[in-house]
mmCIF file of C-alpha atoms and ligand atoms in Angstrom:
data_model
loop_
_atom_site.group_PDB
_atom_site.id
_atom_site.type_symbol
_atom_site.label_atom_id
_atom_site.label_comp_id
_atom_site.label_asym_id
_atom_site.label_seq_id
_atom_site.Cartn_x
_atom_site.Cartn_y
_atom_site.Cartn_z
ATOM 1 C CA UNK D 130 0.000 0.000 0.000
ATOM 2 C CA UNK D 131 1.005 3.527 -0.185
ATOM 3 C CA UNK D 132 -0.884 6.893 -0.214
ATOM 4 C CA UNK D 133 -0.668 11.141 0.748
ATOM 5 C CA UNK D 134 -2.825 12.288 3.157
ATOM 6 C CA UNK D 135 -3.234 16.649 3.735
ATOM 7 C CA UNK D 136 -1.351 18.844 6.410
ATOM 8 C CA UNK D 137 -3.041 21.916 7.181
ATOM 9 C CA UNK D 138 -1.258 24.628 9.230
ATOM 10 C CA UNK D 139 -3.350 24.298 12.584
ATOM 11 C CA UNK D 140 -2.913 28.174 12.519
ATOM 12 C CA UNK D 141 -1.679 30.996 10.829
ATOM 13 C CA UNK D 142 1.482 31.045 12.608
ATOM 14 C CA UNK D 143 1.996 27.258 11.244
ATOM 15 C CA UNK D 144 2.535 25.844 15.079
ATOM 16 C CA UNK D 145 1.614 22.701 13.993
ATOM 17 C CA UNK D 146 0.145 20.974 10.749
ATOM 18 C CA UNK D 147 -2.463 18.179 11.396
ATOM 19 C CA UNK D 148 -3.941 15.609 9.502
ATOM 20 C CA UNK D 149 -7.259 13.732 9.595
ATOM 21 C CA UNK D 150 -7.246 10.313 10.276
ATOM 22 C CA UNK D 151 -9.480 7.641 10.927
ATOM 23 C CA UNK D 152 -9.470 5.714 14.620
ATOM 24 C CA UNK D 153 -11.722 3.117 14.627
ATOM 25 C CA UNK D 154 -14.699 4.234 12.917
ATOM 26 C CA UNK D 155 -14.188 8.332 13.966
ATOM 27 C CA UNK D 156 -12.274 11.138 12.131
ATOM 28 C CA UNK D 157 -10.024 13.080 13.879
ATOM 29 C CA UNK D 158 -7.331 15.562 13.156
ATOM 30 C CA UNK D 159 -3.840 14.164 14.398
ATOM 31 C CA UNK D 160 -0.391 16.192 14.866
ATOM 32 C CA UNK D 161 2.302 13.930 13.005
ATOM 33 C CA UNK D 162 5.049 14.688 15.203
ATOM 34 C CA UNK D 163 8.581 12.498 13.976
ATOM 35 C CA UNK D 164 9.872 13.507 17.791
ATOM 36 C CA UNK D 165 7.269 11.132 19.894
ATOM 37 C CA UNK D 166 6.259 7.645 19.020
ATOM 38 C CA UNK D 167 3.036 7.610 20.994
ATOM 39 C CA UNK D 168 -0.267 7.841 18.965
ATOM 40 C CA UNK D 169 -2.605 9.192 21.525
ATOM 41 C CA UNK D 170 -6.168 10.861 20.945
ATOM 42 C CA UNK D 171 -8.858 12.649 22.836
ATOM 43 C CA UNK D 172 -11.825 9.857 23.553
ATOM 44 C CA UNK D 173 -14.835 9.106 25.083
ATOM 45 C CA UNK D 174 -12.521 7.777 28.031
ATOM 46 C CA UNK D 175 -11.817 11.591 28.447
ATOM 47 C CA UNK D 176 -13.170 13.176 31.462
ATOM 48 C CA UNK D 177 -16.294 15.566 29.954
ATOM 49 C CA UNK D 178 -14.482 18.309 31.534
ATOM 50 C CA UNK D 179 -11.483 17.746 29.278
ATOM 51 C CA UNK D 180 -13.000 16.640 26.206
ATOM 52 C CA UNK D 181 -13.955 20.772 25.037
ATOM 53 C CA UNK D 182 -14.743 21.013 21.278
ATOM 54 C CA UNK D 183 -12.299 17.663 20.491
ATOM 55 C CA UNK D 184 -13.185 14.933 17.641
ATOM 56 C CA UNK D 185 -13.282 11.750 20.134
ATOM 57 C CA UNK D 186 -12.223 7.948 19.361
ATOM 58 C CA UNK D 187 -14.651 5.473 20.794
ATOM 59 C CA UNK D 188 -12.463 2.786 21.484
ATOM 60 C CA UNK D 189 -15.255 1.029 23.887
ATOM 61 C CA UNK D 190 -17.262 0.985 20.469
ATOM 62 C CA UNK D 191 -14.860 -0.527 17.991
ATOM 63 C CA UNK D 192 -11.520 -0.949 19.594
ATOM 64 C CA UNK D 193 -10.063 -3.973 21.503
ATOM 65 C CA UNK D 194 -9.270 -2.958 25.358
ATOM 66 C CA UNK D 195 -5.503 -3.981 26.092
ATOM 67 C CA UNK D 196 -6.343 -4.485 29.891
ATOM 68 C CA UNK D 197 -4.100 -3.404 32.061
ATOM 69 C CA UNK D 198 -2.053 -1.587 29.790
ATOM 70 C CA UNK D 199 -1.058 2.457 30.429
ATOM 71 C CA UNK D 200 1.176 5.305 28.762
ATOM 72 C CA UNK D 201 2.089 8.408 30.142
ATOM 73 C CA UNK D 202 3.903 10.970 27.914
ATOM 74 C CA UNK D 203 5.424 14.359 28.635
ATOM 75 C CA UNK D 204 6.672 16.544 25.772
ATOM 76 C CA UNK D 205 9.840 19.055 25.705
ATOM 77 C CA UNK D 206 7.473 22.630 26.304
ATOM 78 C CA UNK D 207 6.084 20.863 29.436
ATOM 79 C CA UNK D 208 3.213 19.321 28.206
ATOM 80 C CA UNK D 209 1.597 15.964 28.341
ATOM 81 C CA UNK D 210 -1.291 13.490 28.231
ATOM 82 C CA UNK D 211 -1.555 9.642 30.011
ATOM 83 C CA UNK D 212 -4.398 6.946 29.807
ATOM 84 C CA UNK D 213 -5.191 3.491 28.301
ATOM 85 C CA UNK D 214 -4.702 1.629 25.634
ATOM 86 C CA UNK D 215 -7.046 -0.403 22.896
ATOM 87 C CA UNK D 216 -6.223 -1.657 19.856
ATOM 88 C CA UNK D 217 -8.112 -0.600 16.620
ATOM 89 C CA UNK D 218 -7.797 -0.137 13.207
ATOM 90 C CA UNK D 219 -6.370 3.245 11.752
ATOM 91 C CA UNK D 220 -6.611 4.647 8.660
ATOM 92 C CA UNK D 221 -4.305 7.903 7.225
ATOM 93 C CA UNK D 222 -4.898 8.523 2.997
ATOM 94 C CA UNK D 223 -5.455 4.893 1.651
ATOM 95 C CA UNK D 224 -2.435 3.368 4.258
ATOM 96 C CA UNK D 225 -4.363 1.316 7.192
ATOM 97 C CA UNK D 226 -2.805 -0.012 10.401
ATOM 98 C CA UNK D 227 -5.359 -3.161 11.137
ATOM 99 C CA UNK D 228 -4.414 -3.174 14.449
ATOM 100 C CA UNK D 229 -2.851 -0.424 15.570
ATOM 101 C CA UNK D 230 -2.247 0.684 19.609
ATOM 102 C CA UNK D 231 -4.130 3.844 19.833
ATOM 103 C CA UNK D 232 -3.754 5.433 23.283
ATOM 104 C CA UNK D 233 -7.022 7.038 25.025
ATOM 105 C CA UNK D 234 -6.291 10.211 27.134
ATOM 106 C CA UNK D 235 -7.543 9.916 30.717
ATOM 107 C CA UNK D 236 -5.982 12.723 30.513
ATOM 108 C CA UNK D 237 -4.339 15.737 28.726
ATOM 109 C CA UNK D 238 -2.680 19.047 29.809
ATOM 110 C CA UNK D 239 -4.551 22.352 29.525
ATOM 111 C CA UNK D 240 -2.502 23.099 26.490
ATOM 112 C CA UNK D 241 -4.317 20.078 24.595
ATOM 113 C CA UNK D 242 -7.326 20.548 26.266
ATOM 114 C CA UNK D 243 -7.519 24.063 25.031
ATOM 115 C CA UNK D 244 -6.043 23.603 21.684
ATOM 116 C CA UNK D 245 -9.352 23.108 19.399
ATOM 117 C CA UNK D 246 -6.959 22.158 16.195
ATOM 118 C CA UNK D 247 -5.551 19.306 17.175
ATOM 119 C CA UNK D 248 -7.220 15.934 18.703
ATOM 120 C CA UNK D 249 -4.236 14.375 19.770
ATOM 121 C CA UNK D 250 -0.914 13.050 18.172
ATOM 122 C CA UNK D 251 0.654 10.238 15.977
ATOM 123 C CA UNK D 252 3.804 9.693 16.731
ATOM 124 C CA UNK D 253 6.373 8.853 14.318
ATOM 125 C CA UNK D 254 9.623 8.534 16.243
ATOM 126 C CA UNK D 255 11.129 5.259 16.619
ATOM 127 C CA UNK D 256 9.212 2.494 18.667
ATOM 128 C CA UNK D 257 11.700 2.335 21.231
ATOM 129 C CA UNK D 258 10.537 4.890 22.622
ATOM 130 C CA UNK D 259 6.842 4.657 22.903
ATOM 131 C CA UNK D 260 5.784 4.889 26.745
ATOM 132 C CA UNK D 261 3.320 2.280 26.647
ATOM 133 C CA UNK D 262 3.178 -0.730 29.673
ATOM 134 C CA UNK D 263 4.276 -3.271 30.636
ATOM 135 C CA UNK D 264 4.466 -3.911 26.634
ATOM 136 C CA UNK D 265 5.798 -1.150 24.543
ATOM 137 C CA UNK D 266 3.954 -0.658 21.039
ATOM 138 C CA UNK D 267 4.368 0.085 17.766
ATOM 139 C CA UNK D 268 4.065 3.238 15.886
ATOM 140 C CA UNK D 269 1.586 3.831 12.873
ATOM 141 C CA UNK D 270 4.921 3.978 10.869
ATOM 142 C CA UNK D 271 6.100 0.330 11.939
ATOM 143 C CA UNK D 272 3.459 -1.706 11.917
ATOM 144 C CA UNK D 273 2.685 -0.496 8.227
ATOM 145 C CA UNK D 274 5.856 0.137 6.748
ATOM 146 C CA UNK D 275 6.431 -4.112 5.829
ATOM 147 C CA UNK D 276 3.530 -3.548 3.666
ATOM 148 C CA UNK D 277 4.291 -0.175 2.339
ATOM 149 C CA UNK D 278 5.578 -0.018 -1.648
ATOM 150 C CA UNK D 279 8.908 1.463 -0.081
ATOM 151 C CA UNK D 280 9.247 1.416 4.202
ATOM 152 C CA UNK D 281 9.744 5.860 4.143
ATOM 153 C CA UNK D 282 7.650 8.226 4.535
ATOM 154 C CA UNK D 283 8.316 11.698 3.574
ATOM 155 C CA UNK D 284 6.433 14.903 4.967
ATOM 156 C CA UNK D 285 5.999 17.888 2.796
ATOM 157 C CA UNK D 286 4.937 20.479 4.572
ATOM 158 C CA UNK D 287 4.297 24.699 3.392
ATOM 159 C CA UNK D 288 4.100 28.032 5.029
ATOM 160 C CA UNK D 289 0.681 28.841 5.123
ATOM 161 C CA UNK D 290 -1.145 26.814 2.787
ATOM 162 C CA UNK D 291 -1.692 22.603 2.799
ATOM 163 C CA UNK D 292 0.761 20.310 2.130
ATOM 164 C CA UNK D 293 0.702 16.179 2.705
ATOM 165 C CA UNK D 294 2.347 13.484 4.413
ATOM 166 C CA UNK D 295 3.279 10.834 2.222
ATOM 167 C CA UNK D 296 3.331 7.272 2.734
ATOM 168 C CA UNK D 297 5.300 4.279 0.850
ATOM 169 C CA UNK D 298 6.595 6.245 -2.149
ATOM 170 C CA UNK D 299 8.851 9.255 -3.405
ATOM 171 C CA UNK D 300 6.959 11.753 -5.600
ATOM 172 C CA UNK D 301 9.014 13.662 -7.665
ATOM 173 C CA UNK D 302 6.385 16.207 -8.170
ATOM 174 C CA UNK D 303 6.836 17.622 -5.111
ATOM 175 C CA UNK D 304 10.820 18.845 -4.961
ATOM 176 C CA UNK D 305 13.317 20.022 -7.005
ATOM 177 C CA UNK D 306 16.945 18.808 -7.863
ATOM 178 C CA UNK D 307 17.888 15.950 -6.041
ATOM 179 C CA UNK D 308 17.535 14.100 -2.557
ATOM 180 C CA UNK D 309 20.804 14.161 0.043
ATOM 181 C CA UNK D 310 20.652 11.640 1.785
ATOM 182 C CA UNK D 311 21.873 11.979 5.498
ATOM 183 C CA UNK D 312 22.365 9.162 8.452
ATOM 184 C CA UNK D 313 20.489 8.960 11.105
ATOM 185 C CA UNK D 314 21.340 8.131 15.017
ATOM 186 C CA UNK D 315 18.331 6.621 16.420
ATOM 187 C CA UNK D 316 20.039 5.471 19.734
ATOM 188 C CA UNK D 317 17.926 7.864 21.360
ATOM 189 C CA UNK D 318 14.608 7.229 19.606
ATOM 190 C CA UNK D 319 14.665 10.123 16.954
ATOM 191 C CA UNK D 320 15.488 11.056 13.674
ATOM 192 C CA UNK D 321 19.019 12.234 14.748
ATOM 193 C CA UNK D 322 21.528 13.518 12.065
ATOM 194 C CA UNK D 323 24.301 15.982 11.839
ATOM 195 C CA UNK D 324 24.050 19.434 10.536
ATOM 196 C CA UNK D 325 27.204 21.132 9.621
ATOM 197 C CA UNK D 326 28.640 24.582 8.177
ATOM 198 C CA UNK D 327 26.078 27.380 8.324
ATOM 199 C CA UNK D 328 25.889 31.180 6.311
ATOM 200 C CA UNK D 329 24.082 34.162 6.535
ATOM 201 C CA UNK D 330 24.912 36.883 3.718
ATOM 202 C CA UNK D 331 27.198 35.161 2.583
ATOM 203 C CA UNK D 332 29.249 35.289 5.717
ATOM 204 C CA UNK D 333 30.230 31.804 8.046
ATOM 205 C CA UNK D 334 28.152 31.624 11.144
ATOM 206 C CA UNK D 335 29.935 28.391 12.811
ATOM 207 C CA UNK D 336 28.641 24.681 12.415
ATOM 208 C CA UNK D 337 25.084 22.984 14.151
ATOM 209 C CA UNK D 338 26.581 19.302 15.250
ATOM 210 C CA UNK D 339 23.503 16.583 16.172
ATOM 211 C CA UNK D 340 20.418 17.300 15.408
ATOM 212 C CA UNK D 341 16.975 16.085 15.288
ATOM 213 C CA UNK D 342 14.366 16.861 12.377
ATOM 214 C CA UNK D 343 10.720 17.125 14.623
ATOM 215 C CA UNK D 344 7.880 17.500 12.373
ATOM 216 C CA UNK D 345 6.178 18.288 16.172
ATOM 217 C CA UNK D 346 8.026 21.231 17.041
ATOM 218 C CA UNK D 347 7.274 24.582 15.583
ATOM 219 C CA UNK D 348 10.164 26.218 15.695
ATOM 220 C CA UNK D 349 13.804 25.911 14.985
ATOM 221 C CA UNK D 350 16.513 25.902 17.579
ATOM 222 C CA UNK D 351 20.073 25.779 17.481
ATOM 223 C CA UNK D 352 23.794 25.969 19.050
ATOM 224 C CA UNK D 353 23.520 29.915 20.819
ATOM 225 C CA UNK D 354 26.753 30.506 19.001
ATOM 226 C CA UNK D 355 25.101 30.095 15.576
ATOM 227 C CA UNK D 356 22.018 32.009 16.920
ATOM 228 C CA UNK D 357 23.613 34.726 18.298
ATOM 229 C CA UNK D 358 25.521 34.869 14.831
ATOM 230 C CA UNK D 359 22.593 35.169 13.013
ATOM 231 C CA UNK D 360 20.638 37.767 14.808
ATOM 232 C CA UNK D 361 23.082 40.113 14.526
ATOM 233 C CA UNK D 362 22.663 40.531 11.361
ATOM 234 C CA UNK D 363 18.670 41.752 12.339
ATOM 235 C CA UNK D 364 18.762 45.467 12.979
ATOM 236 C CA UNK D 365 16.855 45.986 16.034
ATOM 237 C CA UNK D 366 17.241 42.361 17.488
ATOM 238 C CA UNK D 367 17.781 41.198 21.289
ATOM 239 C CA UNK D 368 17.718 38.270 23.420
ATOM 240 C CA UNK D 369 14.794 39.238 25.767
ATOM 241 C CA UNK D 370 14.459 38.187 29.332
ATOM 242 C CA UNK D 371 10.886 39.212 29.119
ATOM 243 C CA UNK D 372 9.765 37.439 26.460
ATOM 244 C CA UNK D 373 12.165 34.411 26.891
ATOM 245 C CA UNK D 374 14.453 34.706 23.639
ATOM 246 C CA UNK D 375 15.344 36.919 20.611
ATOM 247 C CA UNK D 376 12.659 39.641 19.162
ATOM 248 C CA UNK D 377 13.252 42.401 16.859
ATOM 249 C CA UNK D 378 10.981 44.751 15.044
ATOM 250 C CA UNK D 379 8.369 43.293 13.237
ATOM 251 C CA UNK D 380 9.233 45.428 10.562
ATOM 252 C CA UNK D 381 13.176 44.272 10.390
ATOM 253 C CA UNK D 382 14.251 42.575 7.079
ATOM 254 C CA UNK D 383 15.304 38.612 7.752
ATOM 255 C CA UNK D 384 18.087 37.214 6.142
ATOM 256 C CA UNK D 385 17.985 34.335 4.879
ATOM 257 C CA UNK D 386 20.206 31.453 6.584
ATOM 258 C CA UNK D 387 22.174 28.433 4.794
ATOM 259 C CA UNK D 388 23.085 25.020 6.319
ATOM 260 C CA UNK D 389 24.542 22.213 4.896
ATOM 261 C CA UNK D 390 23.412 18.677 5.248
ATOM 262 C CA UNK D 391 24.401 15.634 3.598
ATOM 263 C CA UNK D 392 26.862 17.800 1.053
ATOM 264 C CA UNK D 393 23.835 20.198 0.385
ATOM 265 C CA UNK D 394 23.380 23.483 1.172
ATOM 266 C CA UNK D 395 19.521 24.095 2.519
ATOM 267 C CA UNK D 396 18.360 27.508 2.516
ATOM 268 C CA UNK D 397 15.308 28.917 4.855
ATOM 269 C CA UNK D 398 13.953 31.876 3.754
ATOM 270 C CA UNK D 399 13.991 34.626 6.056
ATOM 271 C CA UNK D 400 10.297 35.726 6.347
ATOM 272 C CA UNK D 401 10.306 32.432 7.978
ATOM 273 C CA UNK D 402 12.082 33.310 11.161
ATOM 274 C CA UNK D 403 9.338 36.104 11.568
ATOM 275 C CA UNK D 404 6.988 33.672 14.048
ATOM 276 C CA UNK D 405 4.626 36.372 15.388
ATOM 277 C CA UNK D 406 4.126 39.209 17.077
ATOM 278 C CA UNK D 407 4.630 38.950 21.099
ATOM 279 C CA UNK D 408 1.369 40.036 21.307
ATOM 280 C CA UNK D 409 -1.477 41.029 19.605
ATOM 281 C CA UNK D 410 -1.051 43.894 17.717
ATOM 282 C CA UNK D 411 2.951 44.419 18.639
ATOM 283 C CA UNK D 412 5.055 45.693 16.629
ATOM 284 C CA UNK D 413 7.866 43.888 18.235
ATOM 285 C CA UNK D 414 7.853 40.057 17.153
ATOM 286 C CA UNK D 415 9.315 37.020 18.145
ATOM 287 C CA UNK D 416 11.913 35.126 16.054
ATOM 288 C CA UNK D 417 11.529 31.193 14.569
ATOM 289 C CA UNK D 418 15.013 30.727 15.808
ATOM 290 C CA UNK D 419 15.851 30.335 18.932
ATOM 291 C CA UNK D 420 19.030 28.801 21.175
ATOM 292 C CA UNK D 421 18.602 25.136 22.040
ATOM 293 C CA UNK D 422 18.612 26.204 25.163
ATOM 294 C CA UNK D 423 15.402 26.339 25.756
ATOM 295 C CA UNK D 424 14.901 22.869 24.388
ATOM 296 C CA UNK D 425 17.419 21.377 27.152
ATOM 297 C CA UNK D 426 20.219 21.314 24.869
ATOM 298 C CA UNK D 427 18.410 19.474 21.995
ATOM 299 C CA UNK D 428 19.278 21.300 18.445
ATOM 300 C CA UNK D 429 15.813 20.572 16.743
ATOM 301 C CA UNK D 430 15.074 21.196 13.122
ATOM 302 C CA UNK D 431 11.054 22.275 13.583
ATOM 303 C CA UNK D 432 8.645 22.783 11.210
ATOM 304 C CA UNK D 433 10.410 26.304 10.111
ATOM 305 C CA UNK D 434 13.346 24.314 9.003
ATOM 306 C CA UNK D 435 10.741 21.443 7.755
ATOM 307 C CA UNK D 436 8.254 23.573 5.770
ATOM 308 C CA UNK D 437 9.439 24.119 2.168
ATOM 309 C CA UNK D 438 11.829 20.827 2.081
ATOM 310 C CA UNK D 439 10.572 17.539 1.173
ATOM 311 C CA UNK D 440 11.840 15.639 3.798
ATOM 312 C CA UNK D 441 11.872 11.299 3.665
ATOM 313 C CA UNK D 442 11.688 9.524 6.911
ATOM 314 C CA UNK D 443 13.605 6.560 5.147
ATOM 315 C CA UNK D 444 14.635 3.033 6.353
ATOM 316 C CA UNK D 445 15.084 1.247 2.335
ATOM 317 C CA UNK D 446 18.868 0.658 3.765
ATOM 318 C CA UNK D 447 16.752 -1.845 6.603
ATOM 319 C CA UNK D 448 15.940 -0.504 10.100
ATOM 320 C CA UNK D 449 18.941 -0.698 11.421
ATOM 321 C CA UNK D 450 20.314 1.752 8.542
ATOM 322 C CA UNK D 451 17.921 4.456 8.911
ATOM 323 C CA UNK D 452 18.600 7.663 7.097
ATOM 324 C CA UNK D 453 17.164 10.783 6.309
ATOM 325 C CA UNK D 454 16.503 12.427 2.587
ATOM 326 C CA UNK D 455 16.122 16.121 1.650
ATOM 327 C CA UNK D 456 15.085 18.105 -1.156
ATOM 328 C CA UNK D 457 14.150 21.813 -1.787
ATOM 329 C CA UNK D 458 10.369 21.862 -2.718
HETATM 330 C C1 47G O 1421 -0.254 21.138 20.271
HETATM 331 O O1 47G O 1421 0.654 21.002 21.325
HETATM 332 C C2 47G O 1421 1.700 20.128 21.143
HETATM 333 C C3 47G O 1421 1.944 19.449 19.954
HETATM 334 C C4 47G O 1421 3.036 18.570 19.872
HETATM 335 C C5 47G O 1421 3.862 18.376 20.952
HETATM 336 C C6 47G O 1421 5.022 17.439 20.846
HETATM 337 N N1 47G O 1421 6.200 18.150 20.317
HETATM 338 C C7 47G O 1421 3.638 19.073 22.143
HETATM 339 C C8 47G O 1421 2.556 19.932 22.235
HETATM 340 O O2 47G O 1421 2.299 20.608 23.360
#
């Protein structure tokens, strides 16, 4: 099997791009994040209180109960979900999992709760680290990928407008040029590769080291020294106590800003690094790169690195030769 399934921006500040999918015999619109490897959704096993405006599975309806079983998940910014576990069939495009764990929130944090876009998560991380017990599961990604056309998946995601996640199949319609291909470290669970030498106008700005590519986190966040580098080429810019990282005037012109990967050069453009304003109406906004510091160390490519590559979750080396591909769109 293989099949494309649409990514909307959840917003207009693309936090997060979501996906319908089918659990059990209910729609619901699902955050692919490639940083977890939990698929968890609101349900009916959600307390009213929590459930707001959310899409809900009904796994007493058509799912089996795995008795016994639990997961508990807390994500980088804080927040997190728990609950129980059936196992149903899920569908994304034309790919279906016949039997695939999905994980009912008992419950979520008020970020999820309050977060109308987005009825929970499919992780797409490596299984080893899914928090389910006492037996560990499988992601959507794994327990499809034997039958897939080709075990990848590639996401190809846009600023502002829909893009897809693709299953089983490279579609040359969809970048330009040719794919690098990059190896990945999955000791820790994720899709971990190396960045290396980065530019801004034309000027060296150091090199990024490990890295993780998170279709789950919004933004981007690197070494401070690279950072640091890059801002000060942004008239106007500062690391802000207040606001917990570097802002400049809304009205500031971006550069753009070159890494290389794989023995390509990748380019973001730099109206991407505008995120948003700090609030409402402020003419002071907040910038799409930030130091890994405040993601515990972790250098994460986001979805402002992510959105306008086509990026291929691959394992067509085997599983234990994972690697990643990337193209410009
Ligand atoms: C919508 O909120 C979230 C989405 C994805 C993650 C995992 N990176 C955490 C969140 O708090």
């Amino acid at each position: 099997q293989q099949g494309s399934v649409t990514a909307s921006p959840s917003d207009s500040m693309d936090d997060s791009y979501i996906c319908p999918v089918t659990t059990g015999s209910n729609t619901l619109h699902l955050d692919f994040d490639t940083g977890s490897s939990d698929l968890w959704v609101f349900s009916t096993d959600t307390p009213a209180s929590e459930q707001g405006s959310h899409s809900l599975y009904n796994g007493e309806a058509t799912g089996k109960l795995l008795s016994g079983y639990t997961w508990d998940i807390t994500y980088e910014d804080g927040s997190g979900s728990k609950g129980i576990v059936y196992s149903d069939k899920v569908v994304i495009g034309p790919v279906t999992a016949t039997s695939q764990a999905v994980e009912a929130a008992t419950s979520a944090s008020s970020g999820f709760v309050s977060d109308t876009s987005t009825d929970g998560l499919v992780g797409l991380a490596f299984s080893s680290i899914n928090t389910v017990e006492p037996q560990q599961q499988l992601t959507f990604f794994d327990n499809v990928k034997s039958s897939l056309a080709s075990p990848l998946f590639a996401a190809v995601l846009k600023h502002g407008k829909a893009g897809t996640y693709d299953f089983g199949y490279l579609d040359s319609s969809k970048y330009t040029g040719s794919i690098a291909y990059t190896a990945v470290d999955n000791s820790q669970g994720f899709w971990g590769f190396t960045a290396g030498a980065t530019t801004v106008g034309g000027k060296s700005t150091g090199s990024v080291g490990a890295a993780i590519m998170d279709t789950g986190t919004t933004l981007l966040y690197l070494p401070s020294k690279v950072v640091s580098a890059y801002y000060a080429q942004v008239k106007g810019s500062s690391n802000s106590n207040t606001y917990g990282g570097y802002i400049f005037p809304c009205s500031a012109t971006l550069p753009d800003w070159n890494v290389s990967i794989g023995g390509t050069t990748f380019t973001v453009t730099g109206s991407y690094f505008n995120y948003s304003p700090v609030s409402s109406g402020s003419s002071t906004c907040y910038g799409a790169m930030q130091p890994n510091s405040q993601t515990g160390g972790s250098t994460v490519f986001g979805d402002t690195f992510i959105k306008g590559h086509y990026i291929v979750f691959d394992q067509t080396q085997g599983s234990n030769s994972p690697r990643l591909g990337l193209a410009k769109q």
